[in-house]
């Protein structure tokens, strides 16, 4: 699984998993990082935060309500430790409404859905939207057990009101024509929502609906014990 982090004029957006420390940490040292903003607290996005705090001694920002979880050792199933490593405690600062660098000014947007405390970063003058795990792709094949898809739909609907062109995704990379692509995801989720409502009204169970809509298995489902 690919993981992307972004250094924008000294602002590091997400810091990747601890399991990729060998690749990330030499790069971090070269980047003249002055501040860090985390989209959310999942270990593939925050796994190197403790190291950055200890070694680079720069401020790390996180959604204010996620801070209590960051102060504790990451607690999650063994398969995620195998994939992403350990997420050690770190001490972030509450996310400000805006984050400025020498060249850019980012609006921080509360964007729940994938996680209850999730932040996107918007630079209106550049048409940039850093989406963490909100985009990922135009179609939803599998989702995390914590995800609230209704919230995701509402959140994407709000983001589509903004003027942006390029999405910077934590797993899909840099997406040109980003607003068009995000609109496709929104349309797909709305269509899925309508299908599910219709099938429920016809008396089908959630398992029956899932089997009919998907009709395939993914390795991550048994591997994760059903989390995905």
mmCIF file of C-alpha atoms in Angstrom:
data_model
loop_
_atom_site.group_PDB
_atom_site.id
_atom_site.type_symbol
_atom_site.label_atom_id
_atom_site.label_comp_id
_atom_site.label_asym_id
_atom_site.label_seq_id
_atom_site.Cartn_x
_atom_site.Cartn_y
_atom_site.Cartn_z
ATOM 1 C CA UNK A 1 0.000 0.000 0.000
ATOM 2 C CA UNK A 2 1.414 3.354 -1.004
ATOM 3 C CA UNK A 3 1.580 6.151 1.555
ATOM 4 C CA UNK A 4 2.180 9.782 0.582
ATOM 5 C CA UNK A 5 3.282 12.660 2.799
ATOM 6 C CA UNK A 6 3.730 16.221 1.547
ATOM 7 C CA UNK A 7 6.189 18.958 2.436
ATOM 8 C CA UNK A 8 4.772 22.292 1.306
ATOM 9 C CA UNK A 9 7.117 25.188 2.066
ATOM 10 C CA UNK A 10 8.177 23.655 5.380
ATOM 11 C CA UNK A 11 4.713 22.406 6.345
ATOM 12 C CA UNK A 12 4.676 18.601 6.522
ATOM 13 C CA UNK A 13 1.189 17.197 5.959
ATOM 14 C CA UNK A 14 1.018 13.749 7.586
ATOM 15 C CA UNK A 15 4.162 11.855 8.538
ATOM 16 C CA UNK A 16 3.579 8.265 7.454
ATOM 17 C CA UNK A 17 3.771 4.968 9.353
ATOM 18 C CA UNK A 18 6.545 3.912 11.694
ATOM 19 C CA UNK A 19 7.043 0.772 9.580
ATOM 20 C CA UNK A 20 8.362 3.002 6.761
ATOM 21 C CA UNK A 21 10.709 4.936 9.046
ATOM 22 C CA UNK A 22 13.798 3.771 7.150
ATOM 23 C CA UNK A 23 12.512 5.490 4.006
ATOM 24 C CA UNK A 24 10.907 8.530 5.621
ATOM 25 C CA UNK A 25 13.239 9.708 8.366
ATOM 26 C CA UNK A 26 16.329 10.554 6.242
ATOM 27 C CA UNK A 27 13.977 12.491 3.940
ATOM 28 C CA UNK A 28 12.458 14.334 6.914
ATOM 29 C CA UNK A 29 15.934 15.485 7.966
ATOM 30 C CA UNK A 30 16.571 16.940 4.490
ATOM 31 C CA UNK A 31 13.304 18.853 4.212
ATOM 32 C CA UNK A 32 13.712 21.844 6.537
ATOM 33 C CA UNK A 33 10.393 21.002 8.180
ATOM 34 C CA UNK A 34 9.099 23.817 10.392
ATOM 35 C CA UNK A 35 5.655 22.497 11.363
ATOM 36 C CA UNK A 36 3.529 19.377 10.936
ATOM 37 C CA UNK A 37 -0.231 19.037 10.370
ATOM 38 C CA UNK A 38 -1.906 15.643 10.645
ATOM 39 C CA UNK A 39 -5.113 14.862 8.800
ATOM 40 C CA UNK A 40 -5.999 12.304 11.481
ATOM 41 C CA UNK A 41 -4.552 10.048 14.124
ATOM 42 C CA UNK A 42 -4.478 6.678 12.311
ATOM 43 C CA UNK A 43 -1.069 5.047 12.562
ATOM 44 C CA UNK A 44 -0.281 5.212 8.825
ATOM 45 C CA UNK A 45 -0.564 9.004 9.073
ATOM 46 C CA UNK A 46 0.923 9.687 12.506
ATOM 47 C CA UNK A 47 3.381 6.833 13.074
ATOM 48 C CA UNK A 48 6.496 9.029 12.877
ATOM 49 C CA UNK A 49 5.095 11.902 14.924
ATOM 50 C CA UNK A 50 6.912 10.925 18.129
ATOM 51 C CA UNK A 51 10.243 10.729 16.293
ATOM 52 C CA UNK A 52 9.650 14.106 14.633
ATOM 53 C CA UNK A 53 8.758 15.662 17.972
ATOM 54 C CA UNK A 54 11.897 14.241 19.638
ATOM 55 C CA UNK A 55 14.349 14.789 16.784
ATOM 56 C CA UNK A 56 13.143 17.836 14.848
ATOM 57 C CA UNK A 57 11.403 19.609 17.739
ATOM 58 C CA UNK A 58 8.758 21.302 15.605
ATOM 59 C CA UNK A 59 5.066 21.829 16.458
ATOM 60 C CA UNK A 60 2.620 19.114 15.413
ATOM 61 C CA UNK A 61 -1.050 20.021 14.920
ATOM 62 C CA UNK A 62 -3.963 17.613 15.288
ATOM 63 C CA UNK A 63 -7.738 17.945 15.615
ATOM 64 C CA UNK A 64 -8.280 19.092 19.190
ATOM 65 C CA UNK A 65 -10.641 16.231 20.094
ATOM 66 C CA UNK A 66 -8.152 13.631 18.832
ATOM 67 C CA UNK A 67 -5.365 14.833 21.117
ATOM 68 C CA UNK A 68 -6.264 12.552 24.089
ATOM 69 C CA UNK A 69 -5.763 9.512 21.828
ATOM 70 C CA UNK A 70 -2.406 10.823 20.603
ATOM 71 C CA UNK A 71 -1.149 11.078 24.189
ATOM 72 C CA UNK A 72 -1.527 7.299 24.597
ATOM 73 C CA UNK A 73 0.253 4.397 22.935
ATOM 74 C CA UNK A 74 -1.581 3.454 19.756
ATOM 75 C CA UNK A 75 -3.944 0.548 20.488
ATOM 76 C CA UNK A 76 -5.017 -1.401 17.420
ATOM 77 C CA UNK A 77 -5.038 -4.998 16.110
ATOM 78 C CA UNK A 78 -1.890 -6.972 15.327
ATOM 79 C CA UNK A 79 -2.387 -6.955 11.550
ATOM 80 C CA UNK A 80 -2.171 -3.152 11.600
ATOM 81 C CA UNK A 81 1.000 -3.309 13.693
ATOM 82 C CA UNK A 82 2.400 -5.697 11.085
ATOM 83 C CA UNK A 83 1.476 -3.304 8.271
ATOM 84 C CA UNK A 84 2.197 0.070 9.825
ATOM 85 C CA UNK A 85 4.311 -0.523 12.928
ATOM 86 C CA UNK A 86 3.827 1.148 16.299
ATOM 87 C CA UNK A 87 2.340 4.580 16.878
ATOM 88 C CA UNK A 88 4.036 5.844 20.006
ATOM 89 C CA UNK A 89 2.529 8.644 22.145
ATOM 90 C CA UNK A 90 3.157 12.212 21.073
ATOM 91 C CA UNK A 91 1.989 15.608 22.314
ATOM 92 C CA UNK A 92 0.312 17.614 19.527
ATOM 93 C CA UNK A 93 -1.109 21.120 19.632
ATOM 94 C CA UNK A 94 -4.760 21.863 18.765
ATOM 95 C CA UNK A 95 -5.343 22.449 15.070
ATOM 96 C CA UNK A 96 -5.600 26.198 14.321
ATOM 97 C CA UNK A 97 -8.163 27.595 11.894
ATOM 98 C CA UNK A 98 -5.392 28.524 9.455
ATOM 99 C CA UNK A 99 -1.781 27.430 9.009
ATOM 100 C CA UNK A 100 0.586 29.851 7.325
ATOM 101 C CA UNK A 101 3.963 29.267 5.704
ATOM 102 C CA UNK A 102 6.141 31.910 4.065
ATOM 103 C CA UNK A 103 4.373 31.396 0.715
ATOM 104 C CA UNK A 104 0.993 29.840 1.461
ATOM 105 C CA UNK A 105 -1.973 30.041 3.794
ATOM 106 C CA UNK A 106 -4.034 26.903 4.428
ATOM 107 C CA UNK A 107 -7.552 26.753 5.767
ATOM 108 C CA UNK A 108 -8.073 23.766 8.072
ATOM 109 C CA UNK A 109 -11.408 22.068 7.425
ATOM 110 C CA UNK A 110 -13.250 19.742 9.804
ATOM 111 C CA UNK A 111 -14.056 16.778 7.522
ATOM 112 C CA UNK A 112 -15.479 13.778 9.418
ATOM 113 C CA UNK A 113 -16.330 10.521 7.683
ATOM 114 C CA UNK A 114 -13.324 8.243 7.344
ATOM 115 C CA UNK A 115 -12.551 9.136 10.953
ATOM 116 C CA UNK A 116 -14.681 11.114 13.368
ATOM 117 C CA UNK A 117 -11.811 13.608 13.807
ATOM 118 C CA UNK A 118 -10.389 14.245 10.351
ATOM 119 C CA UNK A 119 -8.995 17.464 8.852
ATOM 120 C CA UNK A 120 -8.460 18.548 5.255
ATOM 121 C CA UNK A 121 -6.191 21.427 4.243
ATOM 122 C CA UNK A 122 -7.264 23.931 1.587
ATOM 123 C CA UNK A 123 -5.096 26.534 -0.137
ATOM 124 C CA UNK A 124 -7.610 28.617 -2.117
ATOM 125 C CA UNK A 125 -5.056 30.716 -4.003
ATOM 126 C CA UNK A 126 -3.440 27.581 -5.430
ATOM 127 C CA UNK A 127 -6.564 25.455 -5.808
ATOM 128 C CA UNK A 128 -5.031 22.731 -3.612
ATOM 129 C CA UNK A 129 -6.967 20.350 -1.364
ATOM 130 C CA UNK A 130 -5.080 17.899 0.873
ATOM 131 C CA UNK A 131 -7.637 15.201 1.641
ATOM 132 C CA UNK A 132 -5.964 12.637 3.915
ATOM 133 C CA UNK A 133 -8.144 9.512 3.614
ATOM 134 C CA UNK A 134 -11.282 11.232 2.382
ATOM 135 C CA UNK A 135 -10.785 10.681 -1.365
ATOM 136 C CA UNK A 136 -8.715 7.462 -1.980
ATOM 137 C CA UNK A 137 -10.508 6.830 -5.297
ATOM 138 C CA UNK A 138 -13.746 7.425 -7.170
ATOM 139 C CA UNK A 139 -15.360 4.131 -6.110
ATOM 140 C CA UNK A 140 -15.785 2.605 -2.671
ATOM 141 C CA UNK A 141 -14.769 -1.069 -2.700
ATOM 142 C CA UNK A 142 -14.181 -1.551 1.013
ATOM 143 C CA UNK A 143 -14.402 0.652 4.081
ATOM 144 C CA UNK A 144 -13.067 0.702 7.618
ATOM 145 C CA UNK A 145 -15.452 -0.366 10.379
ATOM 146 C CA UNK A 146 -15.256 3.099 12.017
ATOM 147 C CA UNK A 147 -16.240 4.983 8.871
ATOM 148 C CA UNK A 148 -19.506 6.889 8.748
ATOM 149 C CA UNK A 149 -20.486 6.937 5.090
ATOM 150 C CA UNK A 150 -23.370 9.358 5.632
ATOM 151 C CA UNK A 151 -20.886 11.791 7.147
ATOM 152 C CA UNK A 152 -18.507 11.190 4.252
ATOM 153 C CA UNK A 153 -21.240 12.050 1.748
ATOM 154 C CA UNK A 154 -22.119 15.238 3.634
ATOM 155 C CA UNK A 155 -18.459 16.196 3.965
ATOM 156 C CA UNK A 156 -17.704 15.683 0.271
ATOM 157 C CA UNK A 157 -20.810 17.694 -0.596
ATOM 158 C CA UNK A 158 -19.427 20.617 1.418
ATOM 159 C CA UNK A 159 -15.942 20.311 -0.121
ATOM 160 C CA UNK A 160 -17.398 20.402 -3.624
ATOM 161 C CA UNK A 161 -18.561 23.966 -2.906
ATOM 162 C CA UNK A 162 -14.899 25.032 -2.810
ATOM 163 C CA UNK A 163 -12.813 26.152 -5.765
ATOM 164 C CA UNK A 164 -9.974 23.637 -6.203
ATOM 165 C CA UNK A 165 -8.384 21.620 -8.979
ATOM 166 C CA UNK A 166 -5.665 19.424 -7.442
ATOM 167 C CA UNK A 167 -6.188 16.832 -4.726
ATOM 168 C CA UNK A 168 -3.272 15.576 -2.664
ATOM 169 C CA UNK A 169 -4.362 12.164 -1.343
ATOM 170 C CA UNK A 170 -2.525 10.187 1.328
ATOM 171 C CA UNK A 171 -2.751 6.915 -0.620
ATOM 172 C CA UNK A 172 -3.563 7.793 -4.244
ATOM 173 C CA UNK A 173 -1.024 10.601 -4.592
ATOM 174 C CA UNK A 174 -1.498 13.792 -6.593
ATOM 175 C CA UNK A 175 -4.824 13.859 -8.448
ATOM 176 C CA UNK A 176 -5.250 16.402 -11.234
ATOM 177 C CA UNK A 177 -8.819 17.427 -12.123
ATOM 178 C CA UNK A 178 -9.428 16.702 -8.476
ATOM 179 C CA UNK A 179 -12.811 18.359 -8.220
ATOM 180 C CA UNK A 180 -14.120 16.263 -11.110
ATOM 181 C CA UNK A 181 -12.741 13.118 -9.470
ATOM 182 C CA UNK A 182 -14.208 13.988 -6.077
ATOM 183 C CA UNK A 183 -17.570 14.659 -7.718
ATOM 184 C CA UNK A 184 -17.419 11.148 -9.193
ATOM 185 C CA UNK A 185 -16.871 9.686 -5.741
ATOM 186 C CA UNK A 186 -19.768 11.724 -4.367
ATOM 187 C CA UNK A 187 -22.063 10.551 -7.176
ATOM 188 C CA UNK A 188 -21.005 6.933 -6.627
ATOM 189 C CA UNK A 189 -21.723 7.121 -2.891
ATOM 190 C CA UNK A 190 -25.110 8.740 -3.446
ATOM 191 C CA UNK A 191 -26.018 6.062 -5.979
ATOM 192 C CA UNK A 192 -24.907 3.368 -3.535
ATOM 193 C CA UNK A 193 -26.949 5.012 -0.787
ATOM 194 C CA UNK A 194 -30.072 4.993 -2.951
ATOM 195 C CA UNK A 195 -29.531 1.346 -3.928
ATOM 196 C CA UNK A 196 -29.178 0.280 -0.304
ATOM 197 C CA UNK A 197 -32.289 2.196 0.758
ATOM 198 C CA UNK A 198 -34.306 0.587 -2.028
ATOM 199 C CA UNK A 199 -33.057 -2.910 -1.199
ATOM 200 C CA UNK A 200 -33.745 -2.465 2.499
ATOM 201 C CA UNK A 201 -37.257 -1.290 1.694
ATOM 202 C CA UNK A 202 -37.674 -4.554 -0.244
ATOM 203 C CA UNK A 203 -36.867 -6.500 2.943
ATOM 204 C CA UNK A 204 -33.286 -7.566 2.225
ATOM 205 C CA UNK A 205 -30.784 -7.907 5.067
ATOM 206 C CA UNK A 206 -27.541 -5.961 5.152
ATOM 207 C CA UNK A 207 -25.582 -9.157 4.392
ATOM 208 C CA UNK A 208 -27.766 -9.905 1.386
ATOM 209 C CA UNK A 209 -27.363 -6.338 0.165
ATOM 210 C CA UNK A 210 -23.593 -6.472 0.606
ATOM 211 C CA UNK A 211 -23.286 -9.776 -1.273
ATOM 212 C CA UNK A 212 -25.437 -8.516 -4.144
ATOM 213 C CA UNK A 213 -23.790 -5.105 -4.527
ATOM 214 C CA UNK A 214 -20.198 -6.301 -4.217
ATOM 215 C CA UNK A 215 -20.144 -9.953 -5.217
ATOM 216 C CA UNK A 216 -16.419 -10.296 -4.568
ATOM 217 C CA UNK A 217 -14.029 -10.801 -1.694
ATOM 218 C CA UNK A 218 -10.927 -8.818 -0.794
ATOM 219 C CA UNK A 219 -7.916 -10.232 1.069
ATOM 220 C CA UNK A 220 -8.042 -7.417 3.608
ATOM 221 C CA UNK A 221 -11.445 -8.563 4.908
ATOM 222 C CA UNK A 222 -10.384 -11.905 6.459
ATOM 223 C CA UNK A 223 -6.911 -10.563 7.250
ATOM 224 C CA UNK A 224 -8.443 -7.746 9.300
ATOM 225 C CA UNK A 225 -10.954 -9.977 11.092
ATOM 226 C CA UNK A 226 -13.744 -7.945 9.527
ATOM 227 C CA UNK A 227 -12.454 -4.449 10.357
ATOM 228 C CA UNK A 228 -12.389 -3.777 6.604
#
